[in-house]
Amino acid sequence: DAKTTQPPSMDCAEGRAANLPCNHSTISGNEYVYWYRQIHSQGPQYIIHGLKNNETNEMASLIITEDRKSSTLILPHATLRDTAVYYCIVRTTNTGNQFYFGTGTSLTVIP
Amino acid sequence: GAVVSQHPSRVICKSGTSVKIECRSLDFQATTMFWYRQFPKQSLMLMATSNEGSKATYEQGVEKDKFLINHASLTLSTLTVTSAHPEDSSFYICSAPLATFYGYTFGSGTRLTVV
């Protein structure tokens, strides 16, 4: 599975949009982009995933560039509870394939 | 939604003893489960893939005789840390793939402290 590169940390003011970037320049055509987050001492939580098109759900939006070499996770109105480590992962949809986690981005939402 | 239940959430054990961690899929069947380990301020590291009815597959560098994995049913996988040492103290997390969105659901994790 392709590797990803994320900034190690980011800050965001409460109520503002948090934009978390991810580079995945070696992504293959059949690999999806997944985003998970991990709040301290908890298991990772699914946020969103996509293949080519931009996606939106109740938690976030995912913007994938046309060449699919990078993506951005957008939390439209960050709250203090969004403080967590955010992981961008690319993999195929083969359910036997493991998730390999990179270092992620530690997002701190500031009051 | 699909839930993976992991127990215990915290355990403290003495050096040399063994500890078993359970991971159950509550409302779906999981022929495959994955076990991760996470040290403080580090990312999740995949330890092994647990397969129902067959032997687990271990990642390079993970001692299979120390971390025993059993996946005896479609809803239960267990990880046993044998002859635990303080360096085995870590956060252990299980997960299972979901066919619905081709992603994973994760357990809440087990904080193991070996004293």
Short mmCIF file of C-alpha atoms in Angstrom, two decimals:
data_model
loop_
_atom_site.label_atom_id
_atom_site.label_comp_id
_atom_site.label_asym_id
_atom_site.label_seq_id
_atom_site.Cartn_x
_atom_site.Cartn_y
_atom_site.Cartn_z
CA ASP A 1 0.00 0.00 0.00
CA ALA A 2 1.14 3.54 -0.72
CA LYS A 3 2.80 5.62 1.98
CA THR A 4 1.49 8.91 3.20
CA THR A 5 3.12 12.09 4.50
CA GLN A 6 1.42 14.40 6.98
CA PRO A 7 2.59 17.39 9.00
CA PRO A 8 3.35 16.28 12.57
CA SER A 9 1.20 18.89 14.25
CA MET A 10 -1.29 21.67 13.66
CA ASP A 11 -3.28 24.14 15.70
CA CYS A 12 -6.74 25.42 14.94
CA ALA A 13 -8.94 27.96 16.67
CA GLU A 14 -12.20 26.67 18.02
CA GLY A 15 -15.05 27.29 15.59
CA ARG A 16 -12.77 27.70 12.62
CA ALA A 17 -12.22 25.17 9.86
CA ALA A 18 -9.35 22.75 10.32
CA ASN A 19 -7.65 21.74 7.09
CA LEU A 20 -5.39 18.73 7.42
CA PRO A 21 -3.23 17.88 4.38
CA CYS A 22 -1.91 14.52 3.30
CA ASN A 23 0.49 13.63 0.51
CA HIS A 24 0.21 10.23 -1.14
CA SER A 25 2.13 10.66 -4.36
CA THR A 26 2.59 6.92 -4.95
CA ILE A 27 -1.07 6.04 -4.66
CA SER A 28 -2.32 3.39 -7.07
CA GLY A 29 -5.47 3.60 -9.13
CA ASN A 30 -7.36 1.12 -6.96
CA GLU A 31 -6.34 2.59 -3.60
CA TYR A 32 -8.76 4.58 -1.50
CA VAL A 33 -7.86 7.41 0.85
CA TYR A 34 -9.05 6.85 4.41
CA TRP A 35 -8.98 9.21 7.37
CA TYR A 36 -9.13 8.07 10.97
CA ARG A 37 -8.54 9.92 14.18
CA GLN A 38 -7.38 8.79 17.58
CA ILE A 39 -8.29 10.63 20.72
CA HIS A 40 -5.86 10.03 23.54
CA SER A 41 -5.91 6.45 24.89
CA GLN A 42 -8.76 5.35 22.65
CA GLY A 43 -8.99 3.22 19.54
CA PRO A 44 -8.96 4.97 16.16
CA GLN A 45 -12.26 6.28 14.87
CA TYR A 46 -13.31 6.26 11.22
CA ILE A 47 -13.93 9.70 9.73
CA ILE A 48 -14.28 9.45 5.97
CA HIS A 49 -12.88 7.83 2.87
CA GLY A 50 -12.86 8.40 -0.89
CA LEU A 51 -11.43 7.29 -4.20
CA LYS A 52 -11.56 10.17 -6.67
CA ASN A 53 -14.46 12.44 -5.91
CA ASN A 54 -14.73 14.79 -2.98
CA GLU A 55 -16.74 13.35 -0.14
CA THR A 56 -18.71 14.86 2.72
CA ASN A 57 -20.39 13.37 5.73
CA GLU A 58 -21.61 14.59 9.09
CA MET A 59 -18.08 14.72 10.48
CA ALA A 60 -15.92 16.12 7.72
CA SER A 61 -15.21 16.74 4.06
CA LEU A 62 -12.50 15.08 2.01
CA ILE A 63 -10.97 16.88 -0.91
CA ILE A 64 -8.85 14.76 -3.26
CA THR A 65 -6.77 16.45 -5.94
CA GLU A 66 -7.42 15.53 -9.54
CA ASP A 67 -4.14 13.62 -9.82
CA ARG A 68 -4.97 11.92 -6.48
CA LYS A 69 -1.50 12.58 -5.15
CA SER A 70 -2.76 14.53 -2.19
CA SER A 71 -5.87 15.15 -0.17
CA THR A 72 -7.19 17.44 2.53
CA LEU A 73 -9.47 16.59 5.40
CA ILE A 74 -11.65 19.49 6.41
CA LEU A 75 -13.36 19.78 9.79
CA PRO A 76 -15.70 22.69 9.06
CA HIS A 77 -16.17 24.00 12.59
CA ALA A 78 -13.55 22.58 14.91
CA THR A 79 -14.44 22.00 18.55
CA LEU A 80 -12.25 21.16 21.51
CA ARG A 81 -13.38 17.53 21.18
CA ASP A 82 -11.73 17.38 17.77
CA THR A 83 -8.31 17.53 19.41
CA ALA A 84 -6.75 14.23 18.34
CA VAL A 85 -4.18 12.59 16.10
CA TYR A 86 -5.46 12.33 12.54
CA TYR A 87 -4.23 9.55 10.28
CA CYS A 88 -4.38 9.48 6.52
CA ILE A 89 -4.12 5.97 5.08
CA VAL A 90 -4.27 4.68 1.54
CA ARG A 91 -5.14 1.10 0.72
CA THR A 92 -7.14 -1.08 -1.60
CA THR A 93 -10.60 -2.30 -0.70
CA ASN A 94 -9.42 -5.87 -0.20
CA THR A 95 -10.68 -6.53 3.29
CA GLY A 96 -7.72 -8.79 3.96
CA ASN A 97 -5.36 -5.87 3.52
CA GLN A 98 -4.02 -4.37 6.68
CA PHE A 99 -4.04 -0.72 7.62
CA TYR A 100 -0.53 0.58 8.09
CA PHE A 101 -0.53 3.78 10.09
CA GLY A 102 1.88 6.60 9.47
CA THR A 103 2.81 9.19 12.06
CA GLY A 104 -0.35 11.24 11.61
CA THR A 105 -1.05 14.87 12.45
CA SER A 106 -1.65 15.91 16.02
CA LEU A 107 -4.39 18.52 15.84
CA THR A 108 -4.87 20.83 18.81
CA VAL A 109 -8.03 22.92 18.85
CA ILE A 110 -7.42 26.07 20.83
CA PRO A 111 -10.22 27.82 22.75
CA GLY B 1 -23.07 0.16 13.70
CA ALA B 2 -20.51 -2.60 13.77
CA VAL B 3 -18.66 -2.69 17.09
CA VAL B 4 -15.55 -4.44 18.26
CA SER B 5 -15.46 -4.95 22.00
CA GLN B 6 -12.04 -5.23 23.61
CA HIS B 7 -11.32 -6.37 27.16
CA PRO B 8 -9.83 -5.59 29.54
CA SER B 9 -9.34 -1.86 29.07
CA ARG B 10 -6.53 -1.79 31.60
CA VAL B 11 -4.41 -4.50 33.16
CA ILE B 12 -1.42 -4.51 35.45
CA CYS B 13 0.57 -7.69 35.75
CA LYS B 14 3.81 -8.85 37.28
CA SER B 15 6.88 -9.66 35.21
CA GLY B 16 6.92 -13.24 34.07
CA THR B 17 3.17 -13.71 34.04
CA SER B 18 0.89 -13.97 31.04
CA VAL B 19 -1.98 -11.69 30.09
CA LYS B 20 -4.85 -12.41 27.72
CA ILE B 21 -6.64 -9.68 25.79
CA GLU B 22 -9.96 -10.42 24.11
CA CYS B 23 -11.45 -8.82 21.04
CA ARG B 24 -15.05 -9.59 20.07
CA SER B 25 -17.06 -8.51 17.07
CA LEU B 26 -20.50 -7.84 18.52
CA ASP B 27 -22.86 -7.73 15.56
CA PHE B 28 -20.89 -9.05 12.66
CA GLN B 29 -18.58 -11.90 11.83
CA ALA B 30 -14.88 -11.27 11.49
CA THR B 31 -12.85 -13.93 9.73
CA THR B 32 -9.87 -11.63 10.04
CA MET B 33 -8.77 -9.38 12.87
CA PHE B 34 -5.69 -7.27 13.27
CA TRP B 35 -3.65 -6.55 16.39
CA TYR B 36 -1.72 -3.33 16.87
CA ARG B 37 0.64 -2.07 19.54
CA GLN B 38 1.18 1.57 20.35
CA PHE B 39 3.92 3.00 22.55
CA PRO B 40 3.54 6.47 24.08
CA LYS B 41 3.63 9.30 21.55
CA GLN B 42 4.06 6.85 18.69
CA SER B 43 1.80 5.59 15.95
CA LEU B 44 0.04 2.25 15.81
CA MET B 45 2.27 -0.59 14.74
CA LEU B 46 0.69 -3.66 13.19
CA MET B 47 1.73 -6.77 15.08
CA ALA B 48 -0.20 -9.58 13.45
CA THR B 49 -3.16 -10.66 11.40
CA SER B 50 -5.49 -13.10 13.09
CA ASN B 51 -7.33 -15.56 10.85
CA GLU B 52 -10.29 -17.62 11.99
CA GLY B 53 -9.44 -21.30 11.99
CA SER B 54 -5.84 -20.91 10.94
CA LYS B 55 -2.52 -19.61 12.17
CA ALA B 56 -1.92 -15.94 12.64
CA THR B 57 0.43 -14.03 10.39
CA TYR B 58 3.01 -11.97 12.25
CA GLU B 59 4.77 -8.83 11.10
CA GLN B 60 8.51 -8.90 10.85
CA GLY B 61 10.17 -8.56 14.21
CA VAL B 62 7.16 -9.68 16.26
CA GLU B 63 7.82 -12.82 18.30
CA LYS B 64 5.05 -15.30 17.62
CA ASP B 65 5.91 -17.40 20.68
CA LYS B 66 5.61 -14.37 22.91
CA PHE B 67 2.43 -12.92 21.44
CA LEU B 68 0.08 -15.84 21.05
CA ILE B 69 -2.96 -15.19 18.90
CA ASN B 70 -6.01 -17.40 18.78
CA HIS B 71 -9.00 -16.85 16.52
CA ALA B 72 -11.20 -19.79 17.37
CA SER B 73 -14.52 -18.37 16.24
CA LEU B 74 -15.89 -15.81 13.83
CA THR B 75 -16.47 -13.33 16.63
CA LEU B 76 -13.51 -13.75 18.97
CA SER B 77 -9.78 -13.22 18.68
CA THR B 78 -7.43 -13.28 21.65
CA LEU B 79 -3.90 -11.99 22.15
CA THR B 80 -1.89 -13.51 24.97
CA VAL B 81 1.29 -11.78 26.04
CA THR B 82 3.37 -14.57 27.54
CA SER B 83 6.11 -14.10 30.12
CA ALA B 84 5.48 -10.39 30.13
CA HIS B 85 8.31 -7.95 30.79
CA PRO B 86 8.20 -4.22 31.51
CA GLU B 87 9.16 -3.47 27.90
CA ASP B 88 5.89 -5.12 26.83
CA SER B 89 3.99 -2.34 28.56
CA SER B 90 2.03 -0.68 25.80
CA PHE B 91 -1.41 0.08 24.40
CA TYR B 92 -2.77 -2.89 22.46
CA ILE B 93 -5.58 -2.38 19.95
CA CYS B 94 -7.53 -4.85 17.86
CA SER B 95 -9.51 -4.15 14.72
CA ALA B 96 -11.67 -5.92 12.19
CA PRO B 97 -12.40 -5.11 8.56
CA LEU B 98 -15.87 -4.12 7.53
CA ALA B 99 -17.17 -5.04 4.11
CA THR B 100 -19.67 -2.20 4.15
CA PHE B 101 -17.17 0.51 3.49
CA TYR B 102 -14.01 -1.53 3.16
CA GLY B 103 -12.58 0.10 6.24
CA TYR B 104 -11.84 -1.02 9.75
CA THR B 105 -13.55 -0.76 13.08
CA PHE B 106 -11.29 -0.63 16.11
CA GLY B 107 -11.55 -1.80 19.68
CA SER B 108 -11.14 0.70 22.48
CA GLY B 109 -7.70 -0.64 23.35
CA THR B 110 -6.01 -2.30 26.32
CA ARG B 111 -3.44 -0.49 28.42
CA LEU B 112 -0.97 -3.12 29.64
CA THR B 113 1.45 -2.25 32.42
CA VAL B 114 4.01 -4.84 33.45
CA VAL B 115 5.62 -4.24 36.84
#
